[in-house]
Coordinates of C-alpha atoms and ligand atoms in Angstrom, one line a residue:
M1 CA -45.8 10.2 -18.5
K2 CA -44.2 10.8 -21.7
P3 CA -44.1 7.4 -23.9
A4 CA -40.8 6.4 -25.3
L5 CA -42.0 5.2 -28.5
S6 CA -44.8 6.8 -30.7
I7 CA -46.0 4.4 -33.2
V8 CA -47.3 6.7 -36.2
I9 CA -49.9 5.3 -38.5
P10 CA -51.4 7.0 -41.2
V11 CA -54.3 5.1 -42.5
Y12 CA -57.0 5.8 -45.5
N13 CA -60.0 3.4 -45.8
E14 CA -58.3 0.6 -43.9
Q15 CA -61.2 -0.7 -41.8
D16 CA -60.1 -4.4 -42.2
S17 CA -56.4 -3.8 -41.3
L18 CA -56.7 -1.7 -38.0
S19 CA -57.3 -4.7 -35.5
L20 CA -54.9 -6.8 -37.4
F21 CA -52.2 -4.3 -37.3
L22 CA -52.6 -3.6 -33.4
E23 CA -52.5 -7.5 -32.7
A24 CA -49.4 -7.9 -34.9
A25 CA -47.3 -4.9 -33.6
R26 CA -48.1 -5.3 -30.0
P27 CA -45.8 -8.1 -29.4
A28 CA -42.8 -6.6 -31.4
V29 CA -43.3 -3.2 -29.6
G30 CA -43.6 -5.0 -26.4
S31 CA -40.1 -6.5 -26.9
A32 CA -38.5 -3.1 -28.0
L33 CA -39.9 -1.3 -24.7
A34 CA -38.4 -4.2 -22.8
L35 CA -35.0 -3.1 -24.2
I36 CA -35.8 0.2 -23.2
G37 CA -36.6 0.0 -19.6
P38 CA -39.0 -1.7 -17.0
D39 CA -41.6 1.5 -17.1
A40 CA -41.3 2.3 -20.7
H41 CA -44.5 2.5 -22.8
A42 CA -45.8 3.3 -26.5
E43 CA -48.4 5.2 -27.9
Y44 CA -50.0 4.3 -31.3
L45 CA -51.2 7.3 -33.2
F46 CA -53.4 6.6 -36.0
V47 CA -53.8 9.5 -38.5
N48 CA -57.1 9.1 -40.2
D49 CA -56.6 10.5 -43.7
G50 CA -60.1 11.2 -44.4
S51 CA -61.3 7.9 -44.6
S52 CA -64.8 7.0 -46.1
D53 CA -65.2 3.6 -44.8
R54 CA -65.7 2.4 -41.4
T55 CA -62.1 3.2 -40.3
G56 CA -63.0 6.3 -38.2
D57 CA -65.7 4.4 -36.1
I58 CA -63.4 1.7 -35.4
L59 CA -60.4 3.8 -34.6
A60 CA -62.8 5.4 -32.1
I61 CA -63.6 1.9 -30.5
L62 CA -60.0 1.0 -30.5
A63 CA -59.1 4.2 -28.8
R64 CA -61.6 3.7 -26.1
L65 CA -60.6 0.4 -25.5
N66 CA -57.1 0.9 -25.3
A67 CA -55.3 3.7 -23.4
D68 CA -52.5 3.6 -25.5
V69 CA -54.2 4.2 -29.0
R70 CA -54.7 7.7 -30.0
C71 CA -56.3 9.0 -33.1
V72 CA -55.8 12.2 -35.2
T73 CA -58.7 12.9 -37.7
L74 CA -58.1 14.9 -40.7
S75 CA -60.9 16.7 -42.2
R76 CA -60.6 15.4 -45.8
N77 CA -58.1 12.8 -47.7
F78 CA -54.7 15.0 -47.9
G79 CA -52.5 12.0 -48.9
K80 CA -49.9 10.0 -47.1
E81 CA -47.4 12.6 -47.1
A82 CA -49.7 15.0 -45.3
A83 CA -51.0 12.7 -43.1
L84 CA -47.5 11.5 -41.9
A85 CA -46.4 15.2 -41.3
A86 CA -49.7 15.5 -39.0
G87 CA -48.7 12.2 -37.2
I88 CA -45.3 13.6 -36.7
D89 CA -46.5 16.6 -35.3
H90 CA -48.9 15.0 -33.0
A91 CA -46.4 12.4 -31.8
S92 CA -44.9 12.8 -28.1
G93 CA -42.8 10.0 -27.8
D94 CA -38.7 10.1 -27.3
A95 CA -38.6 8.1 -30.7
V96 CA -41.0 8.3 -33.5
I97 CA -41.7 5.3 -35.9
P98 CA -44.0 5.8 -39.2
I99 CA -45.1 2.5 -40.2
D100 CA -47.9 1.5 -42.8
V101 CA -51.1 -0.2 -41.5
D102 CA -51.1 -3.0 -44.0
L103 CA -48.0 -4.9 -42.2
Q104 CA -46.0 -4.3 -45.3
D105 CA -43.6 -2.8 -42.8
P106 CA -43.0 -6.0 -40.4
P107 CA -43.3 -4.7 -37.0
E108 CA -40.5 -7.2 -35.7
V109 CA -38.0 -4.7 -37.2
I110 CA -38.9 -2.3 -34.5
V111 CA -36.9 -4.3 -32.0
D112 CA -33.7 -3.9 -34.3
M113 CA -34.7 -0.2 -34.8
V114 CA -34.9 0.3 -30.9
R115 CA -31.6 -1.5 -30.5
Q116 CA -29.7 0.9 -32.8
W117 CA -31.4 3.6 -31.1
L118 CA -30.2 3.0 -27.6
A119 CA -26.8 2.1 -29.3
G120 CA -26.6 5.9 -30.0
A121 CA -28.4 6.4 -33.4
Q122 CA -30.9 9.2 -34.0
V123 CA -32.5 8.2 -37.2
V124 CA -32.4 4.1 -37.9
N125 CA -33.6 3.6 -41.7
A126 CA -35.4 0.2 -42.4
R127 CA -33.8 -0.9 -45.8
R128 CA -36.2 -3.4 -48.0
T129 CA -33.5 -5.9 -49.2
D130 CA -36.1 -7.9 -51.5
R131 CA -38.9 -5.8 -53.1
S132 CA -40.4 -9.0 -55.2
T133 CA -43.9 -8.6 -53.6
D134 CA -44.0 -5.3 -55.3
G135 CA -44.8 -6.0 -59.0
W136 CA -42.2 -5.7 -61.9
F137 CA -43.4 -2.0 -63.0
K138 CA -43.1 -0.6 -59.5
R139 CA -39.8 -2.4 -58.7
T140 CA -38.4 -1.2 -62.0
S141 CA -39.9 2.5 -61.8
A142 CA -38.7 3.0 -58.2
R143 CA -35.0 1.8 -59.0
G144 CA -34.8 4.3 -62.2
F145 CA -36.3 7.1 -59.9
Y146 CA -33.7 6.9 -57.3
R147 CA -31.0 6.6 -59.5
L148 CA -32.0 9.8 -61.3
L149 CA -33.0 11.5 -57.9
N150 CA -29.6 10.7 -56.7
R151 CA -27.7 12.0 -59.6
L152 CA -29.4 15.2 -59.4
S153 CA -30.2 15.7 -55.5
D154 CA -28.3 17.8 -53.3
Y155 CA -28.2 15.4 -50.6
P156 CA -28.1 11.5 -50.8
I157 CA -31.5 9.8 -50.5
P158 CA -31.0 5.9 -49.7
E159 CA -32.7 3.5 -52.2
N160 CA -35.1 1.1 -50.8
V161 CA -35.6 2.9 -47.8
G162 CA -39.5 3.8 -47.4
D163 CA -40.9 6.1 -44.8
F164 CA -40.5 3.0 -42.2
R165 CA -37.9 4.4 -39.9
L166 CA -37.1 5.4 -36.5
L167 CA -36.5 9.2 -35.7
D168 CA -35.2 10.5 -32.3
R169 CA -36.9 13.3 -30.6
Q170 CA -34.0 15.6 -31.7
A171 CA -34.5 14.6 -35.4
V172 CA -38.4 14.9 -35.1
D173 CA -38.2 18.4 -33.8
V174 CA -35.9 19.6 -36.7
I175 CA -38.5 18.0 -39.0
K176 CA -41.3 19.7 -37.6
Q177 CA -39.8 23.0 -38.2
L178 CA -39.9 22.3 -41.8
G179 CA -42.8 23.9 -43.4
E180 CA -42.8 23.2 -47.0
Q181 CA -45.8 22.4 -48.8
A182 CA -44.6 20.0 -51.4
R183 CA -43.9 17.2 -49.1
F184 CA -41.7 14.4 -49.7
N185 CA -41.1 12.9 -46.5
K186 CA -38.3 10.3 -47.7
G187 CA -36.2 13.4 -48.8
L188 CA -36.6 15.6 -45.6
F189 CA -35.8 12.5 -43.5
S190 CA -32.2 12.3 -45.3
W191 CA -31.9 16.0 -45.4
I192 CA -31.7 16.5 -41.4
G193 CA -28.8 14.2 -41.4
F194 CA -27.8 13.3 -37.6
R195 CA -26.1 9.7 -36.9
V196 CA -27.9 7.3 -39.3
A197 CA -28.0 3.6 -38.8
T198 CA -29.7 1.0 -41.1
V199 CA -31.4 -2.2 -40.5
D200 CA -32.5 -4.5 -43.4
Y201 CA -35.7 -6.6 -43.7
V202 CA -37.8 -8.4 -46.4
R203 CA -41.2 -6.4 -47.5
A204 CA -44.1 -8.6 -47.2
A205 CA -47.1 -8.6 -49.5
R206 CA -49.9 -6.5 -48.4
G207 CA -52.0 -8.2 -45.6
T208 CA -55.7 -6.8 -46.1
G209 CA -57.1 -4.1 -48.3
T210 CA -55.8 -2.7 -51.6
T211 CA -52.9 0.1 -52.3
K212 CA -53.9 3.6 -52.2
W213 CA -51.4 4.6 -54.6
R214 CA -52.3 5.0 -58.1
L215 CA -49.9 5.5 -60.9
G216 CA -50.8 9.5 -61.0
K217 CA -50.2 9.7 -57.4
L218 CA -46.7 8.0 -57.6
W219 CA -46.0 10.4 -60.7
S220 CA -46.6 13.3 -58.6
L221 CA -44.8 11.9 -55.6
A222 CA -41.7 11.5 -57.9
I223 CA -42.1 15.1 -59.4
D224 CA -42.5 16.4 -55.6
G225 CA -39.2 14.1 -54.8
I226 CA -37.1 15.8 -57.5
T227 CA -38.3 19.4 -57.3
A228 CA -37.8 19.5 -53.3
S229 CA -34.5 17.9 -53.3
T230 CA -32.9 19.8 -56.2
T231 CA -32.8 22.8 -58.5
M232 CA -30.6 21.1 -61.1
P233 CA -33.5 20.6 -63.6
L234 CA -33.6 24.4 -63.9
R235 CA -30.2 25.2 -64.0
I236 CA -29.2 22.8 -66.5
W237 CA -30.7 25.0 -69.2
S238 CA -28.1 27.8 -68.2
Y239 CA -25.4 25.4 -69.4
I240 CA -27.0 23.9 -72.3
G241 CA -28.3 27.3 -73.4
G242 CA -24.9 28.8 -72.9
G243 CA -23.2 25.9 -75.1
I244 CA -25.8 26.1 -78.0
A245 CA -25.7 29.9 -77.9
C246 CA -21.9 29.9 -78.0
L247 CA -21.9 27.7 -81.0
A248 CA -24.9 29.8 -82.6
F249 CA -23.0 32.8 -82.5
A250 CA -19.9 31.2 -83.7
Y251 CA -21.7 29.7 -86.8
A252 CA -23.2 33.1 -87.4
A253 CA -19.9 34.9 -87.4
F254 CA -18.6 32.5 -89.8
L255 CA -21.7 33.0 -92.1
V256 CA -20.8 36.4 -92.1
A257 CA -17.2 36.2 -92.8
H258 CA -17.8 33.6 -95.6
T259 CA -20.3 36.0 -97.2
I260 CA -18.2 38.8 -97.1
I261 CA -15.3 36.9 -98.5
T262 CA -16.6 34.8 -101.2
G263 CA -20.1 36.5 -101.8
T264 CA -23.5 35.2 -101.7
D265 CA -24.4 31.5 -103.2
T266 CA -28.1 31.6 -102.2
P267 CA -29.4 35.1 -101.6
G268 CA -30.8 35.4 -98.1
Y269 CA -29.3 32.3 -96.4
A270 CA -26.8 33.9 -94.6
S271 CA -28.8 36.8 -93.0
I272 CA -31.8 34.3 -92.2
M273 CA -29.5 31.8 -90.5
V274 CA -27.8 34.5 -88.5
A275 CA -30.9 35.9 -87.2
V276 CA -32.3 32.6 -86.5
L277 CA -29.4 31.4 -84.7
G278 CA -28.7 34.6 -82.6
M279 CA -32.4 34.8 -81.5
G280 CA -32.3 31.0 -80.6
G281 CA -29.0 31.3 -78.8
L282 CA -30.1 34.4 -76.8
N283 CA -33.7 32.6 -76.0
L284 CA -31.8 29.5 -74.5
L285 CA -29.6 31.9 -72.5
S286 CA -32.1 34.1 -71.0
L287 CA -34.0 31.0 -70.1
G288 CA -31.2 29.7 -68.2
I289 CA -30.7 32.9 -66.4
I290 CA -34.1 32.9 -65.3
G291 CA -34.0 29.2 -64.3
E292 CA -31.1 30.5 -62.3
Y293 CA -33.2 32.9 -60.3
L294 CA -36.2 30.6 -60.1
G295 CA -34.0 28.1 -58.5
R296 CA -32.9 30.5 -55.7
V297 CA -36.5 31.6 -55.3
A298 CA -37.5 27.8 -55.2
R299 CA -34.9 27.2 -52.5
E300 CA -36.0 30.8 -50.6
V301 CA -39.4 29.9 -50.1
R302 CA -38.9 26.6 -48.8
Q303 CA -37.4 28.2 -45.9
R304 CA -35.2 25.2 -44.8
P305 CA -32.9 26.2 -41.8
L306 CA -29.6 26.9 -43.3
Y307 CA -27.9 24.3 -40.9
V308 CA -29.2 21.9 -38.2
V309 CA -27.2 21.5 -35.3
A310 CA -26.5 18.2 -33.7
D311 CA -24.5 19.1 -30.4
Q312 CA -23.6 22.1 -28.8
S313 CA -21.1 20.6 -26.2
A314 CA -18.0 21.7 -28.3
A315 CA -19.2 25.3 -28.1
P316 CA -17.1 27.8 -25.9
V317 CA -17.9 27.8 -22.3
A318 CA -18.0 31.5 -22.2
P319 CA -18.7 34.3 -25.0
V320 CA -15.7 35.1 -26.4
A321 CA -16.0 39.0 -26.3
M322 CA -16.3 38.6 -22.4
P323 CA -13.6 40.6 -20.5
I324 CA -11.3 37.9 -18.5
R325 CA -9.8 39.0 -15.2
D326 CA -6.4 38.1 -14.5
E327 CA -7.0 35.9 -11.6
D328 CA -9.7 33.8 -13.8
Q329 CA -7.4 33.2 -16.5
W330 CA -5.3 30.1 -15.7
T331 CA -7.6 28.5 -12.9
D332 CA -10.3 25.7 -13.3
Q333 CA -12.7 27.8 -11.6
P334 CA -16.1 27.8 -13.3
M335 CA -16.7 30.7 -15.5
R336 CA -19.2 33.4 -14.3
A337 CA -22.4 33.4 -16.3
Ligands
UDP1 N1 -52.4 6.1 -46.9 C1 -52.9 7.4 -46.4 N2 -53.4 8.3 -46.9 C2 -53.5 7.9 -48.6 C3 -52.7 6.9 -49.1 C4 -52.5 6.1 -48.2 O1 -52.8 7.5 -45.2 O2 -53.8 9.2 -49.2 C5 -51.8 5.2 -45.7 C6 -52.3 3.7 -46.2 O3 -53.5 3.8 -45.4 C7 -51.4 3.0 -45.5 C8 -50.1 3.8 -46.0 O4 -50.5 5.1 -46.1 O5 -51.3 2.7 -44.3 C9 -49.3 3.0 -47.5 O6 -50.2 3.1 -48.3 P1 -50.4 1.7 -49.2 O7 -50.1 0.5 -48.4 O8 -51.6 1.8 -50.3 O9 -48.9 2.3 -50.1 P2 -48.0 1.1 -50.8 O10 -47.7 0.1 -49.8 O11 -48.8 0.3 -51.9 O12 -46.8 1.9 -51.2
MG2 MG1 -48.6 -1.1 -48.5

């Protein structure tokens, strides 16, 4: 039978955290399943993201001992975003919950998420209300990043919401269609829309092991996040370039007129200035035009669907073009297919 919940856990060199995680998650997932129904069950889908320690062996043992533990092993380390995408692709549950193995995402929150899901939400975000376990630098840089991202992005991406959330099957199926390479899951989860609910939690300190994010990786995630959610950084040059070009041309025209009327004060000044300003203005303007095209190319190659349908029940019962016989017209009889 299909599991009601798929708990998706990307892991990279986490040999000490695996059993601890299962032990901690089981009671919470159990209470969540009790809310769903008497024979609801869950699967724990671990994605081994090319670990080089004993993570793979331990997962194999856990999968042998527990019928509800599954394991997908990637051929090398592809990074958390790719590992998470692999987990979402392989999950079969009615709802999918990505969670970190280090217990920084407290499993108890799953109960609240499932409650919101049963009440009709299709995406349940878990928002950390307190990031004091994260260190000053990560906190401040994250706040700055989200502020910038939300100013630029074409759709809002909630701050303090990580990958830990519940995604309904309908939302998961849309995410699986998105084939883009530069993966920024937090952005995609927001892009899909649907009925969204939010539950709050306090982020704990890492249980065991060490963080797998280094500054360089976080930086490239931030760049992926911005370039995947907006083409604004490209387009902005059209406006800056256009503005400066106008000023440059105006000043060049003024110089020409000034020289004609009052004569040359410094030989060569006017002609050099006109050439420099004119070329500079043209350069910026043409960069802006290239930016406009490049932004469109970027959007096209992502191949996101143009829209996502949430519900079709409001669609007409019969195709509009179908001829209506007189006797059908004002009766409640079901339409012919
Ligand atoms: N992770 C992964 N592949 C990577 C890096 C991390 O699958 O290349 C997993 C890691 O095992 C953990 C989760 O992603 O389950 C979050 O990683 P971490 O706790 O290091 O990130 P932080 O909490 O510091 O943001
Ligand atoms: Mg962590």
